[in-house]
Amino acid sequence: MLMIYSNTVRLPGRNGVAEALQWGKVHKVFLVADYGREEKLAEIYQKAKADGITVELVNKKLLDKMVYDNQGVVAEVNLPGENGLEELLKRKRDAVVVMINHIDYEQNLGAVIRTSWATGVDAVVVAPSGVTAVTPVVAKISMGGAVFVPVYFQSLFMSLKMLHKYAIKVVGVEVGKGKSVFEAKLNGGIALLFGNEAKGLSEPLMAECDEMVHIPMASKIASVNLSVAAGVVLFERVRQAGVKGV
């Protein structure tokens, strides 16, 4: 089974780095040499030093070569998921998994990861085409979510076989298919399968689903952005589960 996995990423941006530091996910920080001029950057420096994390002061030009649009800070962070999807399913029989059949835009993947983290998703599986890595852009948009939610870039068909093996219900989300997501039962171990951003789910993928649902629209618009669709479905699952939050 083709699987693309990397265990580290350079995370840019003040808020994402600050969040990753708070949860102990950072092993090195690169800061602009004049960080003291910015209160947020000074706080990051102090937190990293207090936690014994290596901080390297560099000039802005070098930082921009590492990751563009970095807000003066880049952190090297470890990504979760090195043991693979099957190990997760063995350990957690009520796992919640998000699956995406091809994704073209890093920003959309980052937003899906952020929402997945917020809604208690255990893993995200992405077909190995289009975006095939947790890039610095993905990590930044995820606002730290990428260091908590494992993301696997691998064959969806092989992943679906694995999910069926461990009795995880597979629910496909597609325009005009099945019942409204607000009428479906999204409890227990579940995999939510979202389609290609341009073409939706293919017939072979839909054939692998235990159930199909759609998001009802209040106007004639055919569909919504992938990250918006994922947000609607994932928060409906949270609502049904009665999660009170923190």
Short mmCIF file of N, CA and C in Angstrom, two decimals, residues 32-207:
data_model
loop_
_atom_site.label_atom_id
_atom_site.label_comp_id
_atom_site.label_asym_id
_atom_site.label_seq_id
_atom_site.Cartn_x
_atom_site.Cartn_y
_atom_site.Cartn_z
N VAL A 32 13.57 35.56 14.50
CA VAL A 32 14.30 36.71 13.97
C VAL A 32 15.13 37.31 15.10
N ALA A 33 16.31 37.79 14.74
CA ALA A 33 17.25 38.28 15.76
C ALA A 33 16.68 39.43 16.58
N ASP A 34 15.82 40.26 15.98
CA ASP A 34 15.26 41.39 16.72
C ASP A 34 13.88 41.06 17.30
N TYR A 35 13.70 39.83 17.76
CA TYR A 35 12.42 39.36 18.28
C TYR A 35 11.89 40.22 19.43
N GLY A 36 12.81 40.89 20.17
CA GLY A 36 12.41 41.66 21.34
C GLY A 36 11.49 42.83 21.04
N ARG A 37 11.39 43.19 19.77
CA ARG A 37 10.52 44.31 19.38
C ARG A 37 9.04 43.91 19.37
N GLU A 38 8.79 42.60 19.33
CA GLU A 38 7.41 42.11 19.27
C GLU A 38 7.08 41.31 20.53
N GLU A 39 6.04 41.71 21.23
CA GLU A 39 5.69 41.07 22.49
C GLU A 39 5.43 39.57 22.33
N LYS A 40 4.70 39.19 21.27
CA LYS A 40 4.37 37.77 21.06
C LYS A 40 5.63 36.95 20.81
N LEU A 41 6.55 37.49 20.03
CA LEU A 41 7.79 36.78 19.75
C LEU A 41 8.64 36.64 21.00
N ALA A 42 8.65 37.70 21.82
CA ALA A 42 9.40 37.64 23.09
C ALA A 42 8.83 36.57 24.01
N GLU A 43 7.51 36.44 24.02
CA GLU A 43 6.86 35.40 24.83
C GLU A 43 7.24 34.01 24.34
N ILE A 44 7.30 33.84 23.02
CA ILE A 44 7.70 32.55 22.45
C ILE A 44 9.14 32.23 22.84
N TYR A 45 10.01 33.22 22.76
CA TYR A 45 11.41 33.02 23.14
C TYR A 45 11.51 32.58 24.61
N GLN A 46 10.80 33.27 25.47
CA GLN A 46 10.86 32.97 26.91
C GLN A 46 10.30 31.59 27.21
N LYS A 47 9.20 31.21 26.56
CA LYS A 47 8.59 29.90 26.78
C LYS A 47 9.53 28.80 26.31
N ALA A 48 10.11 28.98 25.12
CA ALA A 48 11.02 27.96 24.59
C ALA A 48 12.24 27.78 25.49
N LYS A 49 12.82 28.87 25.92
CA LYS A 49 13.99 28.80 26.79
C LYS A 49 13.65 28.14 28.12
N ALA A 50 12.49 28.49 28.67
CA ALA A 50 12.07 27.92 29.95
C ALA A 50 11.87 26.41 29.85
N ASP A 51 11.48 25.94 28.65
CA ASP A 51 11.23 24.51 28.44
C ASP A 51 12.47 23.77 27.95
N GLY A 52 13.58 24.47 27.86
CA GLY A 52 14.82 23.83 27.43
C GLY A 52 14.90 23.52 25.95
N ILE A 53 14.15 24.25 25.16
CA ILE A 53 14.12 24.04 23.71
C ILE A 53 15.17 24.93 23.04
N THR A 54 15.88 24.39 22.10
CA THR A 54 16.90 25.16 21.38
C THR A 54 16.26 26.30 20.60
N VAL A 55 16.78 27.50 20.77
CA VAL A 55 16.31 28.68 20.03
C VAL A 55 17.49 29.23 19.22
N GLU A 56 17.29 29.33 17.93
CA GLU A 56 18.33 29.88 17.06
C GLU A 56 17.86 31.22 16.50
N LEU A 57 18.66 32.27 16.76
CA LEU A 57 18.32 33.60 16.25
C LEU A 57 18.93 33.78 14.87
N VAL A 58 18.10 34.15 13.90
CA VAL A 58 18.54 34.28 12.51
C VAL A 58 18.01 35.59 11.92
N ASN A 59 18.60 36.01 10.81
CA ASN A 59 18.09 37.23 10.17
C ASN A 59 16.83 36.90 9.36
N LYS A 60 16.07 37.93 9.06
CA LYS A 60 14.77 37.77 8.40
C LYS A 60 14.92 37.08 7.03
N LYS A 61 15.98 37.40 6.31
CA LYS A 61 16.18 36.83 4.98
C LYS A 61 16.32 35.31 5.05
N LEU A 62 17.08 34.84 6.02
CA LEU A 62 17.26 33.39 6.19
C LEU A 62 15.97 32.72 6.61
N LEU A 63 15.23 33.38 7.49
CA LEU A 63 13.95 32.82 7.95
C LEU A 63 12.98 32.70 6.78
N ASP A 64 12.97 33.71 5.90
CA ASP A 64 12.08 33.69 4.73
C ASP A 64 12.46 32.58 3.76
N LYS A 65 13.74 32.21 3.73
CA LYS A 65 14.16 31.09 2.87
C LYS A 65 13.65 29.77 3.42
N MET A 66 13.56 29.68 4.74
CA MET A 66 13.01 28.46 5.35
C MET A 66 11.54 28.31 5.02
N VAL A 67 10.78 29.31 5.37
CA VAL A 67 9.33 29.31 5.15
C VAL A 67 8.89 30.76 4.91
N TYR A 68 8.25 31.01 3.80
CA TYR A 68 7.78 32.36 3.53
C TYR A 68 6.55 32.67 4.39
N ASP A 69 6.32 33.96 4.66
CA ASP A 69 5.17 34.40 5.46
C ASP A 69 5.19 33.73 6.83
N ASN A 70 6.28 33.97 7.57
CA ASN A 70 6.51 33.26 8.83
C ASN A 70 6.23 34.08 10.09
N GLN A 71 5.96 35.37 9.94
CA GLN A 71 5.66 36.25 11.08
C GLN A 71 6.81 36.30 12.10
N GLY A 72 8.03 36.03 11.61
CA GLY A 72 9.19 36.17 12.48
C GLY A 72 9.57 34.95 13.29
N VAL A 73 8.87 33.82 13.08
CA VAL A 73 9.19 32.62 13.86
C VAL A 73 8.83 31.36 13.07
N VAL A 74 9.70 30.36 13.17
CA VAL A 74 9.47 29.04 12.59
C VAL A 74 9.90 28.00 13.62
N ALA A 75 9.07 27.00 13.82
CA ALA A 75 9.41 25.93 14.77
C ALA A 75 9.49 24.60 14.04
N GLU A 76 10.45 23.79 14.42
CA GLU A 76 10.49 22.41 13.95
C GLU A 76 9.68 21.57 14.92
N VAL A 77 8.66 20.90 14.39
CA VAL A 77 7.76 20.13 15.25
C VAL A 77 7.67 18.69 14.77
N ASN A 78 7.40 17.81 15.70
CA ASN A 78 7.19 16.40 15.37
C ASN A 78 5.72 16.17 15.03
N LEU A 79 5.49 15.38 14.00
CA LEU A 79 4.13 15.03 13.60
C LEU A 79 3.75 13.67 14.19
N PRO A 80 2.48 13.49 14.51
CA PRO A 80 2.03 12.21 15.08
C PRO A 80 1.78 11.19 13.97
N GLY A 81 1.57 9.94 14.37
CA GLY A 81 1.08 8.95 13.43
C GLY A 81 2.10 8.00 12.84
N GLU A 82 3.30 7.95 13.43
CA GLU A 82 4.35 7.12 12.84
C GLU A 82 4.00 5.62 12.83
N ASN A 83 3.05 5.20 13.65
CA ASN A 83 2.71 3.77 13.72
C ASN A 83 1.69 3.32 12.69
N GLY A 84 1.08 4.27 11.98
CA GLY A 84 0.16 3.91 10.90
C GLY A 84 -1.29 3.80 11.33
N LEU A 85 -2.17 3.80 10.32
CA LEU A 85 -3.61 3.78 10.55
C LEU A 85 -4.08 2.49 11.22
N GLU A 86 -3.54 1.36 10.79
CA GLU A 86 -4.02 0.09 11.35
C GLU A 86 -3.73 -0.02 12.84
N GLU A 87 -2.58 0.47 13.26
CA GLU A 87 -2.27 0.45 14.69
C GLU A 87 -3.27 1.29 15.48
N LEU A 88 -3.67 2.41 14.90
CA LEU A 88 -4.70 3.24 15.55
C LEU A 88 -6.01 2.47 15.68
N LEU A 89 -6.42 1.80 14.60
CA LEU A 89 -7.68 1.06 14.61
C LEU A 89 -7.66 -0.12 15.57
N LYS A 90 -6.50 -0.75 15.72
CA LYS A 90 -6.37 -1.83 16.69
C LYS A 90 -6.55 -1.32 18.11
N ARG A 91 -6.03 -0.13 18.35
CA ARG A 91 -6.02 0.45 19.69
C ARG A 91 -7.36 1.09 20.05
N LYS A 92 -8.03 1.65 19.04
CA LYS A 92 -9.26 2.39 19.31
C LYS A 92 -10.36 1.94 18.37
N ARG A 93 -11.23 1.08 18.85
CA ARG A 93 -12.27 0.48 18.01
C ARG A 93 -13.42 1.45 17.70
N ASP A 94 -13.47 2.60 18.37
CA ASP A 94 -14.49 3.60 18.05
C ASP A 94 -13.85 4.84 17.44
N ALA A 95 -12.81 4.62 16.64
CA ALA A 95 -12.07 5.73 16.04
C ALA A 95 -12.95 6.55 15.09
N VAL A 96 -12.62 7.83 15.01
CA VAL A 96 -13.27 8.74 14.06
C VAL A 96 -12.21 9.16 13.04
N VAL A 97 -12.48 8.88 11.77
CA VAL A 97 -11.51 9.12 10.71
C VAL A 97 -12.14 9.99 9.63
N VAL A 98 -11.39 10.97 9.15
CA VAL A 98 -11.80 11.77 7.99
C VAL A 98 -11.00 11.30 6.79
N MET A 99 -11.68 11.08 5.66
CA MET A 99 -11.01 10.63 4.44
C MET A 99 -11.30 11.61 3.30
N ILE A 100 -10.27 11.91 2.53
CA ILE A 100 -10.42 12.88 1.44
C ILE A 100 -9.88 12.27 0.14
N ASN A 101 -10.71 12.25 -0.89
CA ASN A 101 -10.30 11.70 -2.18
C ASN A 101 -9.69 12.81 -3.03
N HIS A 102 -8.40 13.04 -2.85
CA HIS A 102 -7.65 14.06 -3.58
C HIS A 102 -7.98 15.46 -3.06
N ILE A 103 -6.95 16.23 -2.83
CA ILE A 103 -7.12 17.61 -2.39
C ILE A 103 -6.08 18.48 -3.10
N ASP A 104 -6.55 19.56 -3.69
CA ASP A 104 -5.68 20.40 -4.52
C ASP A 104 -5.00 21.53 -3.76
N TYR A 105 -5.61 21.98 -2.68
CA TYR A 105 -5.14 23.20 -2.03
C TYR A 105 -4.67 22.95 -0.61
N GLU A 106 -3.44 23.38 -0.32
CA GLU A 106 -2.87 23.22 1.01
C GLU A 106 -3.73 23.90 2.08
N GLN A 107 -4.29 25.05 1.72
CA GLN A 107 -5.10 25.80 2.69
C GLN A 107 -6.33 24.99 3.11
N ASN A 108 -6.95 24.29 2.16
CA ASN A 108 -8.12 23.48 2.49
C ASN A 108 -7.75 22.33 3.41
N LEU A 109 -6.62 21.69 3.13
CA LEU A 109 -6.20 20.59 3.99
C LEU A 109 -5.89 21.10 5.40
N GLY A 110 -5.21 22.22 5.49
CA GLY A 110 -4.93 22.79 6.80
C GLY A 110 -6.18 23.09 7.59
N ALA A 111 -7.20 23.64 6.89
CA ALA A 111 -8.46 23.95 7.56
C ALA A 111 -9.19 22.69 8.02
N VAL A 112 -9.14 21.63 7.20
CA VAL A 112 -9.78 20.36 7.58
C VAL A 112 -9.08 19.76 8.81
N ILE A 113 -7.76 19.84 8.84
CA ILE A 113 -7.02 19.32 9.99
C ILE A 113 -7.37 20.10 11.25
N ARG A 114 -7.46 21.41 11.15
CA ARG A 114 -7.81 22.25 12.30
C ARG A 114 -9.19 21.86 12.84
N THR A 115 -10.16 21.72 11.93
CA THR A 115 -11.51 21.34 12.35
C THR A 115 -11.52 19.92 12.90
N SER A 116 -10.73 19.04 12.32
CA SER A 116 -10.66 17.66 12.82
C SER A 116 -10.15 17.63 14.25
N TRP A 117 -9.14 18.43 14.53
CA TRP A 117 -8.62 18.51 15.89
C TRP A 117 -9.69 19.03 16.85
N ALA A 118 -10.40 20.07 16.42
CA ALA A 118 -11.42 20.69 17.27
C ALA A 118 -12.58 19.75 17.56
N THR A 119 -12.81 18.78 16.67
CA THR A 119 -13.98 17.91 16.82
C THR A 119 -13.62 16.49 17.25
N GLY A 120 -12.38 16.26 17.66
CA GLY A 120 -12.01 14.97 18.22
C GLY A 120 -11.74 13.87 17.22
N VAL A 121 -11.39 14.23 15.99
CA VAL A 121 -11.06 13.22 14.97
C VAL A 121 -9.73 12.56 15.33
N ASP A 122 -9.63 11.26 15.10
CA ASP A 122 -8.43 10.51 15.45
C ASP A 122 -7.39 10.47 14.34
N ALA A 123 -7.82 10.60 13.08
CA ALA A 123 -6.87 10.57 11.97
C ALA A 123 -7.53 11.12 10.71
N VAL A 124 -6.69 11.63 9.82
CA VAL A 124 -7.13 12.09 8.50
C VAL A 124 -6.37 11.26 7.46
N VAL A 125 -7.10 10.71 6.50
CA VAL A 125 -6.49 9.94 5.41
C VAL A 125 -6.75 10.67 4.10
N VAL A 126 -5.69 10.89 3.33
CA VAL A 126 -5.80 11.64 2.08
C VAL A 126 -5.22 10.79 0.95
N ALA A 127 -5.92 10.73 -0.17
CA ALA A 127 -5.40 10.01 -1.33
C ALA A 127 -4.06 10.63 -1.75
N PRO A 128 -3.08 9.81 -2.14
CA PRO A 128 -1.74 10.32 -2.46
C PRO A 128 -1.64 10.97 -3.83
N SER A 129 -2.45 12.01 -4.04
CA SER A 129 -2.38 12.82 -5.26
C SER A 129 -2.77 14.23 -4.88
N GLY A 130 -2.35 15.21 -5.67
CA GLY A 130 -2.57 16.59 -5.28
C GLY A 130 -1.63 16.95 -4.15
N VAL A 131 -2.16 17.43 -3.05
CA VAL A 131 -1.34 17.70 -1.86
C VAL A 131 -1.00 16.37 -1.21
N THR A 132 0.29 16.09 -1.05
CA THR A 132 0.69 14.78 -0.52
C THR A 132 1.63 14.89 0.67
N ALA A 133 1.55 16.00 1.39
CA ALA A 133 2.39 16.15 2.58
C ALA A 133 1.81 17.23 3.48
N VAL A 134 2.14 17.13 4.76
CA VAL A 134 1.83 18.22 5.67
C VAL A 134 2.95 19.23 5.49
N THR A 135 2.71 20.22 4.64
CA THR A 135 3.69 21.24 4.32
C THR A 135 3.66 22.35 5.38
N PRO A 136 4.63 23.27 5.35
CA PRO A 136 4.54 24.41 6.26
C PRO A 136 3.25 25.21 6.12
N VAL A 137 2.74 25.33 4.89
CA VAL A 137 1.46 26.04 4.69
C VAL A 137 0.32 25.29 5.36
N VAL A 138 0.28 23.98 5.14
CA VAL A 138 -0.76 23.15 5.79
C VAL A 138 -0.68 23.28 7.30
N ALA A 139 0.55 23.18 7.83
CA ALA A 139 0.74 23.26 9.28
C ALA A 139 0.30 24.61 9.83
N LYS A 140 0.63 25.68 9.10
CA LYS A 140 0.28 27.02 9.57
C LYS A 140 -1.24 27.21 9.59
N ILE A 141 -1.92 26.82 8.51
CA ILE A 141 -3.37 26.98 8.44
C ILE A 141 -4.06 26.11 9.50
N SER A 142 -3.46 24.98 9.81
CA SER A 142 -4.06 24.10 10.83
C SER A 142 -3.94 24.68 12.23
N MET A 143 -3.16 25.76 12.38
CA MET A 143 -3.00 26.43 13.68
C MET A 143 -2.56 25.46 14.78
N GLY A 144 -1.64 24.57 14.43
CA GLY A 144 -1.14 23.62 15.41
C GLY A 144 -1.83 22.27 15.37
N GLY A 145 -2.97 22.18 14.68
CA GLY A 145 -3.70 20.92 14.63
C GLY A 145 -2.90 19.78 14.02
N ALA A 146 -1.99 20.11 13.10
CA ALA A 146 -1.20 19.08 12.42
C ALA A 146 -0.26 18.34 13.36
N VAL A 147 0.04 18.91 14.51
CA VAL A 147 0.92 18.21 15.46
C VAL A 147 0.13 17.32 16.42
N PHE A 148 -1.18 17.29 16.25
CA PHE A 148 -2.03 16.47 17.12
C PHE A 148 -2.80 15.40 16.36
N VAL A 149 -3.20 15.70 15.13
CA VAL A 149 -4.00 14.76 14.34
C VAL A 149 -3.13 14.10 13.29
N PRO A 150 -2.95 12.77 13.35
CA PRO A 150 -2.15 12.09 12.33
C PRO A 150 -2.79 12.23 10.95
N VAL A 151 -1.96 12.50 9.94
CA VAL A 151 -2.43 12.60 8.56
C VAL A 151 -1.69 11.57 7.72
N TYR A 152 -2.43 10.67 7.08
CA TYR A 152 -1.83 9.62 6.27
C TYR A 152 -2.18 9.85 4.80
N PHE A 153 -1.17 9.90 3.95
CA PHE A 153 -1.38 10.03 2.51
C PHE A 153 -1.21 8.63 1.92
N GLN A 154 -2.32 7.97 1.63
CA GLN A 154 -2.27 6.58 1.21
C GLN A 154 -3.53 6.21 0.44
N SER A 155 -3.50 5.03 -0.18
CA SER A 155 -4.62 4.55 -0.99
C SER A 155 -5.91 4.52 -0.19
N LEU A 156 -6.96 5.15 -0.72
CA LEU A 156 -8.24 5.14 -0.02
C LEU A 156 -8.88 3.75 -0.06
N PHE A 157 -8.71 3.02 -1.16
CA PHE A 157 -9.34 1.70 -1.26
C PHE A 157 -8.73 0.73 -0.26
N MET A 158 -7.41 0.74 -0.10
CA MET A 158 -6.78 -0.10 0.91
C MET A 158 -7.17 0.34 2.32
N SER A 159 -7.30 1.64 2.51
CA SER A 159 -7.71 2.16 3.82
C SER A 159 -9.14 1.76 4.14
N LEU A 160 -10.00 1.78 3.11
CA LEU A 160 -11.40 1.38 3.31
C LEU A 160 -11.51 -0.10 3.69
N LYS A 161 -10.70 -0.95 3.07
CA LYS A 161 -10.69 -2.36 3.46
C LYS A 161 -10.30 -2.52 4.92
N MET A 162 -9.33 -1.72 5.33
CA MET A 162 -8.86 -1.77 6.71
C MET A 162 -9.97 -1.32 7.66
N LEU A 163 -10.68 -0.27 7.29
CA LEU A 163 -11.77 0.24 8.12
C LEU A 163 -12.89 -0.79 8.25
N HIS A 164 -13.24 -1.43 7.14
CA HIS A 164 -14.27 -2.48 7.18
C HIS A 164 -13.82 -3.64 8.07
N LYS A 165 -12.55 -3.98 8.00
CA LYS A 165 -11.99 -5.07 8.81
C LYS A 165 -12.22 -4.82 10.29
N TYR A 166 -12.10 -3.56 10.71
CA TYR A 166 -12.24 -3.22 12.12
C TYR A 166 -13.64 -2.67 12.45
N ALA A 167 -14.59 -2.95 11.56
CA ALA A 167 -16.01 -2.61 11.79
C ALA A 167 -16.25 -1.12 12.01
N ILE A 168 -15.49 -0.29 11.30
CA ILE A 168 -15.72 1.15 11.33
C ILE A 168 -16.70 1.50 10.21
N LYS A 169 -17.81 2.11 10.55
CA LYS A 169 -18.81 2.48 9.55
C LYS A 169 -18.27 3.57 8.64
N VAL A 170 -18.44 3.40 7.33
CA VAL A 170 -17.96 4.37 6.35
C VAL A 170 -19.16 5.14 5.79
N VAL A 171 -19.14 6.46 5.97
CA VAL A 171 -20.22 7.33 5.49
C VAL A 171 -19.65 8.28 4.45
N GLY A 172 -20.18 8.19 3.23
CA GLY A 172 -19.75 9.08 2.16
C GLY A 172 -20.59 10.34 2.14
N VAL A 173 -19.95 11.46 1.85
CA VAL A 173 -20.64 12.76 1.79
C VAL A 173 -20.60 13.23 0.34
N GLU A 174 -21.78 13.33 -0.27
CA GLU A 174 -21.84 13.68 -1.69
C GLU A 174 -23.15 14.41 -2.00
N VAL A 175 -23.07 15.41 -2.87
CA VAL A 175 -24.24 16.21 -3.25
C VAL A 175 -25.37 15.31 -3.75
N GLY A 176 -26.56 15.46 -3.15
CA GLY A 176 -27.75 14.77 -3.63
C GLY A 176 -27.82 13.28 -3.33
N LYS A 177 -26.91 12.75 -2.54
CA LYS A 177 -26.89 11.32 -2.27
C LYS A 177 -27.39 11.02 -0.85
N GLY A 178 -28.18 9.97 -0.71
CA GLY A 178 -28.60 9.51 0.59
C GLY A 178 -29.47 10.50 1.35
N LYS A 179 -29.47 10.36 2.67
CA LYS A 179 -30.28 11.24 3.51
C LYS A 179 -29.50 12.49 3.92
N SER A 180 -30.20 13.45 4.48
CA SER A 180 -29.54 14.64 5.01
C SER A 180 -28.60 14.24 6.13
N VAL A 181 -27.46 14.90 6.20
CA VAL A 181 -26.50 14.61 7.27
C VAL A 181 -27.11 14.85 8.65
N PHE A 182 -28.14 15.70 8.69
CA PHE A 182 -28.79 16.01 9.96
C PHE A 182 -29.81 14.94 10.37
N GLU A 183 -30.06 13.99 9.48
CA GLU A 183 -30.96 12.88 9.79
C GLU A 183 -30.18 11.56 9.99
N ALA A 184 -28.93 11.56 9.61
CA ALA A 184 -28.12 10.35 9.71
C ALA A 184 -27.57 10.18 11.12
N LYS A 185 -27.26 8.96 11.49
CA LYS A 185 -26.63 8.68 12.78
C LYS A 185 -25.11 8.63 12.60
N LEU A 186 -24.42 9.55 13.24
CA LEU A 186 -22.98 9.69 13.07
C LEU A 186 -22.22 9.29 14.33
N ASN A 187 -22.81 8.41 15.11
CA ASN A 187 -22.19 8.01 16.38
C ASN A 187 -21.29 6.80 16.21
N GLY A 188 -20.49 6.52 17.24
CA GLY A 188 -19.62 5.35 17.25
C GLY A 188 -18.43 5.49 16.33
N GLY A 189 -17.75 4.37 16.09
CA GLY A 189 -16.63 4.37 15.17
C GLY A 189 -17.10 4.69 13.77
N ILE A 190 -16.49 5.70 13.15
CA ILE A 190 -17.00 6.17 11.87
C ILE A 190 -15.88 6.77 11.03
N ALA A 191 -15.97 6.55 9.72
CA ALA A 191 -15.08 7.20 8.77
C ALA A 191 -15.94 8.05 7.84
N LEU A 192 -15.63 9.32 7.74
CA LEU A 192 -16.38 10.26 6.91
C LEU A 192 -15.58 10.54 5.65
N LEU A 193 -16.14 10.14 4.51
CA LEU A 193 -15.43 10.19 3.24
C LEU A 193 -15.91 11.37 2.39
N PHE A 194 -15.00 12.28 2.07
CA PHE A 194 -15.31 13.46 1.26
C PHE A 194 -14.64 13.34 -0.10
N GLY A 195 -15.28 13.89 -1.12
CA GLY A 195 -14.81 13.70 -2.48
C GLY A 195 -13.79 14.71 -2.96
N ASN A 196 -13.36 14.46 -4.18
CA ASN A 196 -12.50 15.39 -4.91
C ASN A 196 -13.15 16.77 -4.94
N GLU A 197 -12.35 17.81 -4.74
CA GLU A 197 -12.90 19.17 -4.66
C GLU A 197 -13.65 19.57 -5.93
N ALA A 198 -13.27 19.02 -7.08
CA ALA A 198 -13.92 19.40 -8.33
C ALA A 198 -15.00 18.40 -8.76
N LYS A 199 -14.74 17.10 -8.52
CA LYS A 199 -15.61 16.07 -9.09
C LYS A 199 -16.40 15.28 -8.05
N GLY A 200 -16.14 15.48 -6.78
CA GLY A 200 -16.85 14.71 -5.77
C GLY A 200 -16.35 13.28 -5.68
N LEU A 201 -17.18 12.41 -5.15
CA LEU A 201 -16.80 11.00 -4.96
C LEU A 201 -17.08 10.19 -6.23
N SER A 202 -16.17 9.29 -6.56
CA SER A 202 -16.36 8.40 -7.70
C SER A 202 -17.33 7.30 -7.34
N GLU A 203 -17.91 6.67 -8.36
CA GLU A 203 -18.84 5.55 -8.13
C GLU A 203 -18.16 4.40 -7.38
N PRO A 204 -16.92 4.02 -7.73
CA PRO A 204 -16.27 2.93 -6.98
C PRO A 204 -16.08 3.25 -5.50
N LEU A 205 -15.78 4.50 -5.18
CA LEU A 205 -15.63 4.88 -3.76
C LEU A 205 -16.98 4.85 -3.06
N MET A 206 -18.02 5.35 -3.73
CA MET A 206 -19.35 5.33 -3.11
C MET A 206 -19.82 3.89 -2.86
N ALA A 207 -19.40 2.98 -3.73
CA ALA A 207 -19.78 1.57 -3.56
C ALA A 207 -19.18 0.96 -2.31
#
